[in-house]
Short mmCIF file of N, CA and C in Angstrom, two decimals:
data_model
loop_
_atom_site.label_atom_id
_atom_site.label_comp_id
_atom_site.label_asym_id
_atom_site.label_seq_id
_atom_site.Cartn_x
_atom_site.Cartn_y
_atom_site.Cartn_z
N MET A 24 74.51 -56.32 -31.02
CA MET A 24 74.83 -54.69 -32.12
C MET A 24 73.88 -54.03 -31.47
N SER A 25 74.17 -53.18 -31.38
CA SER A 25 73.22 -52.01 -31.02
C SER A 25 72.83 -50.90 -31.80
N GLN A 26 71.89 -50.54 -32.15
CA GLN A 26 71.25 -49.62 -32.89
C GLN A 26 71.00 -48.02 -32.48
N ARG A 27 71.95 -47.15 -33.56
CA ARG A 27 72.00 -45.84 -32.81
C ARG A 27 70.62 -45.11 -33.37
N GLU A 28 70.56 -44.00 -32.45
CA GLU A 28 69.58 -43.30 -32.99
C GLU A 28 69.68 -42.31 -34.41
N PHE A 29 68.81 -42.14 -34.70
CA PHE A 29 69.34 -40.91 -36.04
C PHE A 29 68.39 -39.99 -35.56
N VAL A 30 69.60 -39.20 -35.79
CA VAL A 30 69.59 -37.50 -35.23
C VAL A 30 69.77 -37.12 -35.90
N VAL A 31 68.39 -35.58 -36.31
CA VAL A 31 68.66 -35.10 -37.68
C VAL A 31 69.00 -33.69 -37.24
N ASN A 32 70.00 -33.23 -38.29
CA ASN A 32 70.94 -32.00 -38.00
C ASN A 32 70.36 -31.27 -39.09
N GLN A 33 69.49 -29.81 -38.41
CA GLN A 33 68.94 -29.26 -39.52
C GLN A 33 69.60 -28.15 -40.19
N ASN A 34 71.12 -28.21 -39.46
CA ASN A 34 72.06 -27.39 -40.23
C ASN A 34 73.03 -27.99 -41.51
N ASP A 35 72.34 -29.28 -41.54
CA ASP A 35 73.55 -29.88 -42.01
C ASP A 35 72.93 -29.75 -43.54
N PRO A 36 73.77 -29.70 -44.53
CA PRO A 36 73.20 -28.60 -46.02
C PRO A 36 72.12 -29.27 -46.83
N PHE A 37 72.55 -31.15 -46.37
CA PHE A 37 71.25 -31.74 -47.28
C PHE A 37 69.74 -31.44 -46.96
N TYR A 38 69.80 -31.49 -45.32
CA TYR A 38 68.78 -31.03 -44.54
C TYR A 38 68.37 -30.10 -45.30
N ILE A 39 68.74 -29.05 -44.91
CA ILE A 39 68.56 -27.67 -45.82
C ILE A 39 67.79 -27.68 -47.25
N ALA A 40 68.50 -28.07 -48.19
CA ALA A 40 68.21 -28.61 -49.37
C ALA A 40 66.65 -29.18 -49.43
N THR A 41 66.62 -30.38 -48.16
CA THR A 41 65.53 -30.99 -48.19
C THR A 41 63.66 -30.27 -47.72
N LYS A 42 64.26 -29.24 -46.90
CA LYS A 42 63.58 -28.47 -46.28
C LYS A 42 63.07 -27.25 -47.21
N THR A 43 64.08 -27.21 -47.87
CA THR A 43 63.67 -26.21 -49.24
C THR A 43 62.53 -26.37 -50.24
N VAL A 44 63.05 -27.82 -50.73
CA VAL A 44 62.43 -28.37 -51.63
C VAL A 44 60.73 -28.67 -51.06
N PHE A 45 60.75 -29.28 -49.44
CA PHE A 45 59.11 -29.55 -49.34
C PHE A 45 58.92 -28.46 -49.16
N ASP A 46 59.59 -26.92 -48.58
CA ASP A 46 58.45 -25.70 -48.39
C ASP A 46 58.20 -24.97 -49.58
N ASN A 47 58.69 -25.76 -50.57
CA ASN A 47 58.21 -24.89 -51.71
C ASN A 47 57.55 -26.04 -53.24
N TRP A 48 57.21 -27.50 -52.40
CA TRP A 48 55.86 -28.18 -53.19
C TRP A 48 54.62 -27.88 -53.08
N THR A 49 54.11 -27.49 -53.42
CA THR A 49 53.04 -26.65 -53.42
C THR A 49 51.60 -27.66 -53.49
N ALA A 50 52.15 -29.37 -53.65
CA ALA A 50 50.77 -30.04 -52.96
C ALA A 50 50.71 -30.25 -51.52
N LEU A 51 52.80 -30.20 -50.89
CA LEU A 51 52.18 -30.42 -49.86
C LEU A 51 51.83 -29.42 -49.05
N GLN A 52 52.02 -28.15 -49.53
CA GLN A 52 51.82 -26.49 -48.71
C GLN A 52 50.23 -26.31 -48.96
N LEU A 53 50.03 -26.69 -50.31
CA LEU A 53 48.76 -26.55 -50.07
C LEU A 53 47.59 -27.42 -49.20
N ALA A 54 48.34 -28.74 -48.49
CA ALA A 54 47.44 -30.00 -47.87
C ALA A 54 47.69 -29.53 -46.74
N VAL A 55 49.03 -28.76 -46.08
CA VAL A 55 49.60 -28.24 -45.13
C VAL A 55 48.00 -27.02 -44.64
N SER A 56 47.92 -25.46 -45.54
CA SER A 56 47.73 -24.51 -44.99
C SER A 56 46.01 -25.01 -44.58
N ASN A 57 45.25 -26.07 -45.51
CA ASN A 57 43.85 -26.21 -45.94
C ASN A 57 43.72 -27.67 -44.42
N GLU A 58 44.63 -28.18 -43.45
CA GLU A 58 44.60 -29.54 -42.74
C GLU A 58 43.77 -30.31 -43.41
N PHE A 59 44.51 -30.88 -44.56
CA PHE A 59 43.85 -32.02 -45.10
C PHE A 59 44.20 -33.41 -43.98
N ALA A 60 45.10 -32.99 -43.61
CA ALA A 60 45.35 -34.50 -42.46
C ALA A 60 44.71 -34.15 -40.99
N GLY A 61 43.69 -33.09 -41.44
CA GLY A 61 43.47 -32.59 -39.59
C GLY A 61 44.26 -31.98 -38.26
N SER A 62 44.12 -31.51 -37.61
CA SER A 62 44.26 -30.59 -36.82
C SER A 62 46.01 -30.75 -36.44
N GLU A 63 46.47 -32.17 -37.17
CA GLU A 63 48.00 -32.83 -36.58
C GLU A 63 48.66 -32.50 -37.82
N THR A 64 48.11 -32.02 -38.86
CA THR A 64 49.07 -31.77 -40.08
C THR A 64 50.00 -31.34 -40.16
N LYS A 65 50.47 -30.04 -39.77
CA LYS A 65 52.05 -29.31 -39.32
C LYS A 65 52.69 -31.01 -39.04
N GLU A 66 52.54 -31.65 -38.18
CA GLU A 66 53.36 -32.29 -37.63
C GLU A 66 53.54 -33.53 -38.39
N ILE A 67 52.70 -33.74 -39.41
CA ILE A 67 52.95 -34.95 -40.00
C ILE A 67 53.91 -34.62 -41.23
N ALA A 68 53.70 -32.82 -41.91
CA ALA A 68 54.39 -32.74 -42.67
C ALA A 68 55.44 -32.38 -42.28
N GLU A 69 56.07 -31.94 -40.90
CA GLU A 69 57.51 -32.05 -40.35
C GLU A 69 58.36 -33.48 -40.25
N TRP A 70 57.36 -34.13 -39.93
CA TRP A 70 57.44 -35.78 -39.67
C TRP A 70 58.23 -36.03 -41.16
N LEU A 71 56.91 -35.61 -42.27
CA LEU A 71 57.56 -36.10 -44.05
C LEU A 71 58.69 -35.69 -44.06
N LEU A 72 59.31 -34.58 -43.46
CA LEU A 72 60.54 -34.22 -44.01
C LEU A 72 61.72 -35.20 -43.72
N ASN A 73 61.42 -34.75 -41.94
CA ASN A 73 62.67 -35.31 -41.66
C ASN A 73 63.00 -37.19 -41.33
N ALA A 74 61.53 -37.75 -41.94
CA ALA A 74 61.56 -39.08 -42.22
C ALA A 74 61.88 -39.35 -44.02
N THR A 75 61.75 -38.51 -44.74
CA THR A 75 62.51 -38.58 -46.25
C THR A 75 63.75 -38.94 -45.73
N TYR A 76 64.04 -37.07 -45.12
CA TYR A 76 65.83 -36.70 -44.66
C TYR A 76 66.27 -38.08 -44.25
N GLN A 77 65.71 -38.80 -43.59
CA GLN A 77 66.87 -39.57 -43.03
C GLN A 77 66.89 -41.40 -43.58
N TRP A 78 65.67 -40.97 -44.52
CA TRP A 78 65.37 -42.23 -45.27
C TRP A 78 67.06 -42.41 -46.44
N ILE A 79 66.66 -40.97 -46.98
CA ILE A 79 67.87 -40.93 -47.77
C ILE A 79 69.29 -40.82 -47.33
N VAL A 80 69.64 -40.29 -46.12
CA VAL A 80 70.64 -40.34 -45.53
C VAL A 80 71.12 -41.69 -44.98
N GLU A 81 70.06 -42.29 -44.52
CA GLU A 81 70.83 -43.74 -44.17
C GLU A 81 70.49 -44.41 -45.51
N THR A 82 69.94 -44.55 -46.41
CA THR A 82 70.09 -45.50 -47.26
C THR A 82 71.66 -45.33 -48.27
N GLY A 83 71.25 -44.07 -48.30
CA GLY A 83 72.61 -43.57 -49.07
C GLY A 83 72.06 -43.93 -50.94
N ASP A 84 71.91 -44.91 -51.09
CA ASP A 84 71.52 -45.37 -52.57
C ASP A 84 70.15 -45.41 -52.70
N LEU A 85 69.29 -44.83 -52.10
CA LEU A 85 68.14 -44.87 -52.54
C LEU A 85 67.28 -45.02 -54.22
N ASP A 86 66.35 -45.56 -54.33
CA ASP A 86 66.23 -45.69 -55.84
C ASP A 86 65.27 -44.65 -56.40
N ASP A 87 65.30 -43.55 -57.17
CA ASP A 87 64.24 -42.44 -57.29
C ASP A 87 63.00 -42.77 -57.31
N ASP A 88 62.74 -43.96 -57.96
CA ASP A 88 60.64 -45.11 -57.76
C ASP A 88 60.56 -45.47 -56.24
N GLU A 89 61.48 -45.53 -55.57
CA GLU A 89 61.04 -45.99 -54.39
C GLU A 89 60.56 -44.51 -53.38
N LEU A 90 61.82 -43.59 -53.98
CA LEU A 90 60.84 -42.42 -52.90
C LEU A 90 60.09 -41.90 -53.54
N GLU A 91 59.20 -41.97 -54.92
CA GLU A 91 58.68 -41.04 -55.80
C GLU A 91 57.45 -42.26 -54.56
N GLU A 92 57.61 -43.40 -55.19
CA GLU A 92 56.57 -43.98 -54.52
C GLU A 92 55.74 -43.80 -52.65
N PHE A 93 57.24 -43.79 -52.00
CA PHE A 93 57.02 -43.07 -50.31
C PHE A 93 55.93 -41.78 -50.49
N LEU A 94 57.02 -40.69 -51.39
CA LEU A 94 56.09 -39.36 -51.35
C LEU A 94 54.44 -39.79 -51.75
N PHE A 95 54.13 -40.31 -52.62
CA PHE A 95 52.83 -40.64 -53.42
C PHE A 95 52.13 -41.04 -51.97
N ASN A 96 52.67 -42.59 -51.63
CA ASN A 96 51.60 -42.77 -50.81
C ASN A 96 51.54 -42.63 -49.15
N THR A 97 52.21 -41.33 -49.05
CA THR A 97 52.45 -40.36 -47.48
C THR A 97 51.27 -39.37 -48.39
N MET A 98 51.26 -38.59 -49.51
CA MET A 98 50.47 -37.60 -49.40
C MET A 98 49.03 -38.46 -49.74
N ASN A 99 48.76 -39.86 -50.39
CA ASN A 99 47.77 -40.08 -50.35
C ASN A 99 46.97 -40.89 -48.84
N ASN A 100 48.04 -41.42 -48.00
CA ASN A 100 47.60 -41.67 -46.65
C ASN A 100 47.63 -40.83 -45.46
N GLU A 101 48.45 -39.74 -45.74
CA GLU A 101 48.13 -39.19 -44.21
C GLU A 101 47.70 -37.54 -44.82
N PHE A 102 47.59 -37.41 -46.10
CA PHE A 102 46.95 -36.51 -46.15
C PHE A 102 46.03 -36.01 -47.28
N ASN A 103 45.12 -37.70 -47.63
CA ASN A 103 44.32 -37.66 -48.09
C ASN A 103 44.00 -37.03 -49.09
N THR A 104 45.40 -36.80 -49.93
CA THR A 104 45.37 -36.62 -51.40
C THR A 104 45.72 -37.34 -52.29
N ILE A 105 45.51 -37.23 -53.57
CA ILE A 105 46.12 -38.13 -54.49
C ILE A 105 46.72 -36.99 -55.61
N ILE A 106 47.94 -37.51 -55.72
CA ILE A 106 48.97 -36.58 -56.49
C ILE A 106 48.78 -37.64 -57.71
N GLU A 107 48.57 -36.33 -58.65
CA GLU A 107 48.86 -36.47 -60.22
C GLU A 107 49.05 -36.02 -61.02
N ASP A 108 49.99 -34.75 -60.46
CA ASP A 108 50.79 -33.98 -61.33
C ASP A 108 52.15 -34.16 -61.95
N ASN A 109 52.67 -35.34 -61.28
CA ASN A 109 54.07 -35.69 -61.23
C ASN A 109 54.97 -35.29 -60.66
N SER A 110 54.56 -34.21 -59.28
CA SER A 110 55.64 -34.11 -58.52
C SER A 110 56.25 -35.09 -57.48
N CYS A 111 55.79 -35.97 -57.25
CA CYS A 111 56.27 -36.61 -56.26
C CYS A 111 57.31 -37.46 -57.06
N MET A 112 57.05 -37.58 -58.68
CA MET A 112 58.44 -38.51 -59.50
C MET A 112 59.92 -36.95 -59.27
N GLN A 113 59.15 -35.78 -59.48
CA GLN A 113 60.31 -34.49 -59.40
C GLN A 113 60.81 -34.49 -58.68
N LEU A 114 60.26 -34.36 -57.59
CA LEU A 114 60.50 -34.63 -56.43
C LEU A 114 62.22 -35.40 -55.88
N SER A 115 61.40 -36.80 -56.30
CA SER A 115 62.36 -37.87 -55.84
C SER A 115 63.64 -37.43 -56.55
N ARG A 116 63.81 -37.22 -57.95
CA ARG A 116 64.80 -37.30 -58.65
C ARG A 116 65.69 -35.63 -58.28
N LEU A 117 65.00 -34.55 -57.63
CA LEU A 117 65.35 -33.41 -57.58
C LEU A 117 66.37 -33.79 -55.85
N LEU A 118 65.52 -34.24 -55.25
CA LEU A 118 65.81 -34.63 -53.73
C LEU A 118 67.37 -35.71 -54.07
N LEU A 119 67.26 -36.39 -54.67
CA LEU A 119 68.71 -37.64 -54.89
C LEU A 119 69.33 -37.01 -55.84
N GLY A 120 68.78 -36.43 -56.73
CA GLY A 120 70.32 -35.00 -57.90
C GLY A 120 71.29 -34.47 -56.50
N TYR A 121 70.12 -34.01 -55.70
CA TYR A 121 70.84 -33.10 -54.53
C TYR A 121 71.25 -33.60 -53.61
N PHE A 122 71.16 -35.11 -53.21
CA PHE A 122 71.72 -36.16 -52.07
C PHE A 122 73.09 -36.27 -52.99
N GLY A 123 73.22 -36.51 -54.10
CA GLY A 123 74.38 -36.91 -54.96
C GLY A 123 75.78 -35.91 -54.97
N LEU A 124 75.30 -34.75 -55.09
CA LEU A 124 75.73 -33.51 -54.98
C LEU A 124 76.86 -32.95 -53.54
N TYR A 125 75.42 -33.39 -52.03
CA TYR A 125 76.10 -33.42 -50.61
C TYR A 125 77.10 -34.83 -50.90
N LYS A 126 76.87 -36.07 -51.15
CA LYS A 126 77.66 -37.09 -51.12
C LYS A 126 78.88 -36.65 -51.55
N ALA A 127 78.95 -36.20 -52.65
CA ALA A 127 80.11 -35.98 -53.42
C ALA A 127 80.82 -34.14 -52.60
N ASN A 128 80.38 -33.87 -51.83
CA ASN A 128 81.04 -32.74 -50.78
C ASN A 128 81.28 -31.84 -51.77
N ARG A 129 80.18 -31.48 -52.79
CA ARG A 129 79.62 -30.17 -53.67
C ARG A 129 79.10 -29.41 -52.79
N ILE A 130 79.15 -29.20 -51.59
CA ILE A 130 78.52 -28.82 -51.18
C ILE A 130 77.99 -27.47 -51.92
N GLN A 131 78.78 -26.40 -52.60
CA GLN A 131 79.51 -24.89 -52.72
C GLN A 131 77.98 -25.24 -53.83
N GLU A 132 77.98 -26.41 -55.21
CA GLU A 132 77.09 -26.26 -55.93
C GLU A 132 75.40 -26.91 -55.76
N LEU A 133 75.55 -27.53 -54.28
CA LEU A 133 74.48 -28.10 -54.08
C LEU A 133 73.71 -26.35 -53.81
N HIS A 134 74.41 -25.54 -52.85
CA HIS A 134 74.22 -24.18 -52.22
C HIS A 134 73.46 -23.47 -53.83
N ASP A 135 74.34 -23.12 -54.90
CA ASP A 135 74.22 -22.96 -55.93
C ASP A 135 73.11 -22.79 -56.72
N GLU A 136 73.19 -24.00 -56.55
CA GLU A 136 71.27 -25.00 -57.60
C GLU A 136 70.19 -24.69 -56.52
N LEU A 137 70.24 -24.48 -55.50
CA LEU A 137 69.27 -24.05 -54.62
C LEU A 137 68.80 -22.77 -54.68
N MET A 138 69.94 -21.98 -54.87
CA MET A 138 69.59 -20.46 -55.08
C MET A 138 68.84 -20.16 -56.12
N LYS A 139 69.85 -21.10 -57.25
CA LYS A 139 69.53 -20.21 -58.56
C LYS A 139 67.75 -20.85 -58.69
N ARG A 140 67.44 -22.30 -58.57
CA ARG A 140 65.84 -22.54 -58.86
C ARG A 140 65.02 -22.19 -57.70
N TYR A 141 65.26 -22.02 -56.60
CA TYR A 141 64.62 -20.74 -55.75
C TYR A 141 64.57 -19.89 -55.36
N SER A 142 65.24 -19.02 -55.09
CA SER A 142 65.93 -17.46 -55.42
C SER A 142 64.91 -16.53 -56.18
N LEU A 143 64.45 -17.31 -57.50
CA LEU A 143 63.60 -16.41 -58.07
C LEU A 143 62.16 -15.95 -57.69
N ALA A 144 61.72 -16.68 -56.44
CA ALA A 144 60.87 -16.21 -56.04
C ALA A 144 60.76 -15.58 -55.01
N GLN A 145 61.74 -15.32 -54.11
CA GLN A 145 62.09 -14.25 -53.30
C GLN A 145 63.00 -13.10 -53.85
N GLY A 146 63.30 -13.33 -55.30
CA GLY A 146 63.77 -12.22 -56.00
C GLY A 146 62.49 -11.20 -56.53
N SER A 147 61.37 -12.00 -56.44
CA SER A 147 60.60 -11.37 -57.37
C SER A 147 59.63 -10.69 -55.72
N ILE A 148 59.57 -11.25 -54.73
CA ILE A 148 59.24 -10.74 -53.27
C ILE A 148 59.87 -9.21 -52.93
N GLN A 149 60.94 -9.71 -53.40
CA GLN A 149 61.31 -8.31 -52.90
C GLN A 149 61.52 -7.17 -54.19
N ALA A 150 61.36 -7.56 -55.27
CA ALA A 150 61.14 -6.87 -56.04
C ALA A 150 59.59 -5.89 -55.79
N SER A 151 58.65 -6.97 -55.82
CA SER A 151 57.43 -6.24 -55.50
C SER A 151 56.99 -5.49 -54.37
N GLN A 152 57.70 -5.69 -53.35
CA GLN A 152 58.20 -5.29 -51.95
C GLN A 152 58.81 -4.04 -52.65
N LYS A 153 59.84 -3.61 -53.23
CA LYS A 153 60.31 -2.47 -53.90
C LYS A 153 59.42 -1.67 -54.82
N PHE A 154 58.80 -2.29 -55.04
CA PHE A 154 57.49 -1.18 -56.53
C PHE A 154 56.13 -1.01 -55.16
N LYS A 155 56.14 -1.32 -54.56
CA LYS A 155 54.82 -0.85 -53.36
C LYS A 155 55.56 0.10 -53.21
N THR A 156 56.77 0.05 -52.38
CA THR A 156 57.32 1.40 -51.82
C THR A 156 57.19 2.74 -52.59
N GLU A 157 57.72 2.39 -54.08
CA GLU A 157 57.92 3.34 -55.18
C GLU A 157 56.36 3.92 -55.15
N GLN A 158 55.35 3.03 -55.12
CA GLN A 158 53.98 2.71 -55.25
C GLN A 158 53.51 4.37 -54.25
N ASP A 159 53.74 4.06 -53.25
CA ASP A 159 53.21 4.24 -51.97
C ASP A 159 54.00 6.11 -52.15
N THR A 160 55.09 6.04 -52.36
CA THR A 160 56.24 7.38 -52.73
C THR A 160 55.28 7.96 -54.04
N SER A 161 54.94 7.76 -54.68
CA SER A 161 54.26 8.34 -55.83
C SER A 161 53.17 8.62 -55.43
N SER A 162 51.68 7.83 -54.71
CA SER A 162 50.98 7.85 -54.51
C SER A 162 50.66 9.26 -53.38
N GLU A 163 51.59 9.19 -52.55
CA GLU A 163 51.76 10.69 -51.50
C GLU A 163 51.56 11.55 -52.63
N GLU A 164 52.92 11.60 -53.35
CA GLU A 164 52.88 13.24 -53.97
C GLU A 164 52.04 13.15 -55.23
N SER A 165 51.15 12.16 -55.48
CA SER A 165 50.08 12.56 -56.71
C SER A 165 48.84 12.71 -56.11
N ALA A 166 48.57 12.10 -54.72
CA ALA A 166 47.34 12.11 -53.97
C ALA A 166 46.07 11.56 -54.54
N ASN A 167 46.84 10.71 -55.53
CA ASN A 167 45.83 9.53 -56.71
C ASN A 167 45.79 8.20 -56.16
N GLU A 168 44.97 7.73 -55.23
CA GLU A 168 44.53 6.59 -54.67
C GLU A 168 44.51 5.74 -55.62
N ASP A 169 43.68 5.70 -57.19
CA ASP A 169 43.59 4.76 -57.51
C ASP A 169 44.67 4.02 -58.55
N ASN A 170 45.77 4.75 -58.43
CA ASN A 170 46.96 3.88 -58.83
C ASN A 170 47.50 2.94 -57.66
N ASP A 171 47.30 3.55 -56.79
CA ASP A 171 47.98 2.61 -55.22
C ASP A 171 47.89 1.08 -55.38
N VAL A 172 49.18 0.32 -55.73
CA VAL A 172 48.88 -1.00 -55.39
C VAL A 172 48.99 -1.83 -53.69
N GLU A 173 47.85 -2.66 -53.65
CA GLU A 173 47.90 -3.16 -52.64
C GLU A 173 49.30 -4.56 -52.93
N MET A 174 49.57 -4.42 -51.60
CA MET A 174 50.85 -5.49 -51.32
C MET A 174 50.43 -6.46 -51.62
N ASP A 175 48.86 -7.62 -51.02
CA ASP A 175 48.15 -8.38 -51.56
C ASP A 175 48.18 -8.73 -52.77
N GLU A 176 47.84 -7.94 -53.47
CA GLU A 176 47.88 -7.88 -54.61
C GLU A 176 48.94 -8.50 -56.13
N LEU A 177 49.89 -7.64 -55.13
CA LEU A 177 51.95 -8.03 -55.95
C LEU A 177 52.29 -9.29 -55.11
N VAL A 178 52.14 -9.52 -53.77
CA VAL A 178 52.68 -10.83 -53.46
C VAL A 178 51.48 -11.87 -52.56
N LYS A 179 51.45 -13.38 -53.11
CA LYS A 179 50.54 -13.65 -52.57
C LYS A 179 51.32 -14.45 -51.47
N PRO A 180 50.58 -15.10 -50.07
CA PRO A 180 51.65 -15.92 -49.42
C PRO A 180 51.95 -17.23 -50.54
N LYS A 181 53.30 -17.70 -50.38
CA LYS A 181 52.99 -19.39 -51.03
C LYS A 181 51.95 -20.15 -50.71
N ASN A 182 51.26 -20.10 -49.21
CA ASN A 182 49.63 -21.32 -49.18
C ASN A 182 48.99 -20.64 -49.59
N GLU A 183 49.31 -19.56 -50.41
CA GLU A 183 47.45 -19.14 -50.91
C GLU A 183 47.28 -19.63 -52.27
N LEU A 184 45.98 -20.26 -52.61
CA LEU A 184 45.57 -20.76 -53.75
C LEU A 184 45.37 -19.44 -54.91
N SER A 185 45.35 -19.51 -56.19
CA SER A 185 44.91 -18.59 -57.10
C SER A 185 44.08 -19.11 -57.71
N GLU A 186 43.43 -18.75 -58.24
CA GLU A 186 41.96 -18.99 -58.78
C GLU A 186 42.44 -20.27 -59.95
N GLN A 187 43.86 -20.19 -60.85
CA GLN A 187 44.11 -21.38 -61.61
C GLN A 187 44.21 -22.64 -60.53
N ASP A 188 45.14 -22.05 -59.85
CA ASP A 188 45.60 -23.51 -58.34
C ASP A 188 43.97 -23.97 -58.24
N ALA A 189 43.11 -22.89 -58.21
CA ALA A 189 41.76 -23.59 -57.09
C ALA A 189 40.84 -24.85 -58.53
N GLN A 190 41.29 -24.57 -59.71
CA GLN A 190 41.32 -25.15 -60.90
C GLN A 190 41.66 -26.58 -60.30
N ASN A 191 43.08 -26.72 -60.24
CA ASN A 191 43.15 -27.60 -60.21
C ASN A 191 43.07 -28.41 -59.09
N PHE A 192 41.93 -27.91 -58.62
CA PHE A 192 41.77 -28.99 -57.33
C PHE A 192 40.53 -28.82 -57.08
N GLU A 193 40.13 -30.42 -57.00
CA GLU A 193 38.78 -30.64 -56.94
C GLU A 193 38.60 -31.37 -55.69
N GLN A 194 37.75 -31.26 -54.86
CA GLN A 194 37.33 -32.29 -53.30
C GLN A 194 36.39 -33.16 -53.86
N VAL A 195 36.73 -34.61 -54.11
CA VAL A 195 36.00 -35.70 -53.68
C VAL A 195 35.33 -36.31 -52.82
N ASP A 196 34.29 -36.90 -53.32
CA ASP A 196 33.57 -38.15 -52.09
C ASP A 196 34.66 -38.79 -51.02
N GLU A 197 34.15 -38.51 -50.39
CA GLU A 197 35.67 -38.86 -48.67
C GLU A 197 36.41 -38.21 -48.58
N GLY A 198 36.45 -37.05 -48.76
CA GLY A 198 37.60 -36.32 -48.29
C GLY A 198 38.82 -35.97 -49.27
N TRP A 199 38.99 -36.80 -50.25
CA TRP A 199 40.20 -37.08 -51.13
C TRP A 199 40.37 -35.32 -52.06
N THR A 200 41.05 -35.35 -52.66
CA THR A 200 41.45 -34.30 -52.83
C THR A 200 42.81 -34.55 -54.16
N PHE A 201 42.48 -34.13 -54.70
CA PHE A 201 42.94 -34.59 -56.64
C PHE A 201 43.95 -33.61 -56.88
N VAL A 202 45.21 -33.82 -57.18
CA VAL A 202 46.29 -32.56 -57.70
C VAL A 202 46.72 -32.76 -59.06
N ALA A 203 45.73 -32.18 -59.91
CA ALA A 203 46.50 -32.30 -61.44
C ALA A 203 47.03 -31.34 -62.14
N LYS A 204 47.74 -31.67 -63.42
CA LYS A 204 48.35 -30.62 -64.30
C LYS A 204 48.19 -29.60 -64.46
N SER A 205 48.16 -28.55 -64.45
CA SER A 205 47.68 -27.17 -65.43
C SER A 205 46.51 -27.95 -66.48
N GLY A 206 45.25 -27.04 -66.79
CA GLY A 206 44.71 -27.56 -67.84
C GLY A 206 43.80 -28.84 -68.24
N LYS A 207 44.38 -29.49 -66.96
CA LYS A 207 43.91 -31.33 -67.40
C LYS A 207 42.33 -31.31 -66.18
N LYS A 208 41.59 -31.65 -67.26
CA LYS A 208 40.17 -31.72 -66.62
C LYS A 208 39.91 -32.83 -65.64
N LEU A 209 39.24 -32.84 -64.17
CA LEU A 209 39.14 -33.91 -63.12
C LEU A 209 37.81 -34.62 -63.46
N THR A 210 37.77 -35.83 -63.52
CA THR A 210 36.31 -36.36 -63.63
C THR A 210 36.54 -37.26 -62.24
N LYS A 211 34.61 -37.58 -61.57
CA LYS A 211 34.88 -38.43 -60.57
C LYS A 211 35.06 -39.83 -61.37
#
């Protein structure tokens, strides 16, 4: 019996859902932007996306605990990042919920759920850009540069750490980084 090679279909609705979830996973994006896995960090992140997608699709009835453990171990082993904020559990449940919609051929519901969950950030960016344009117009008219708001202050790239996020990260011996819930003090 010959094994056929799995081909990732980047136009598949569940692949798009998986990519959207990973693109918005703060811990993974911080690991990528700071190259926690070295010079091949982006490639490892791409592998994680594809491996997760393939495993869920091929298995069909994956348990959320198994997926959570896989995500946790991959972040630990590949990105030298220990996740303590329960995001692995949240992502595994979210992805398997999206896969359930996909398997049931409820593609419109899957799309609507993604738009509801992730379009808020896009809406904020668009609103900020509109505000910036209005500020520029009013600044030109009033010639008052003190009221001019820079775009960098309104919209931070999703991979940039805020002061609060930076407080949730602590570099520990041997290059490990701990990700914790907000307000949780980390100890070595």
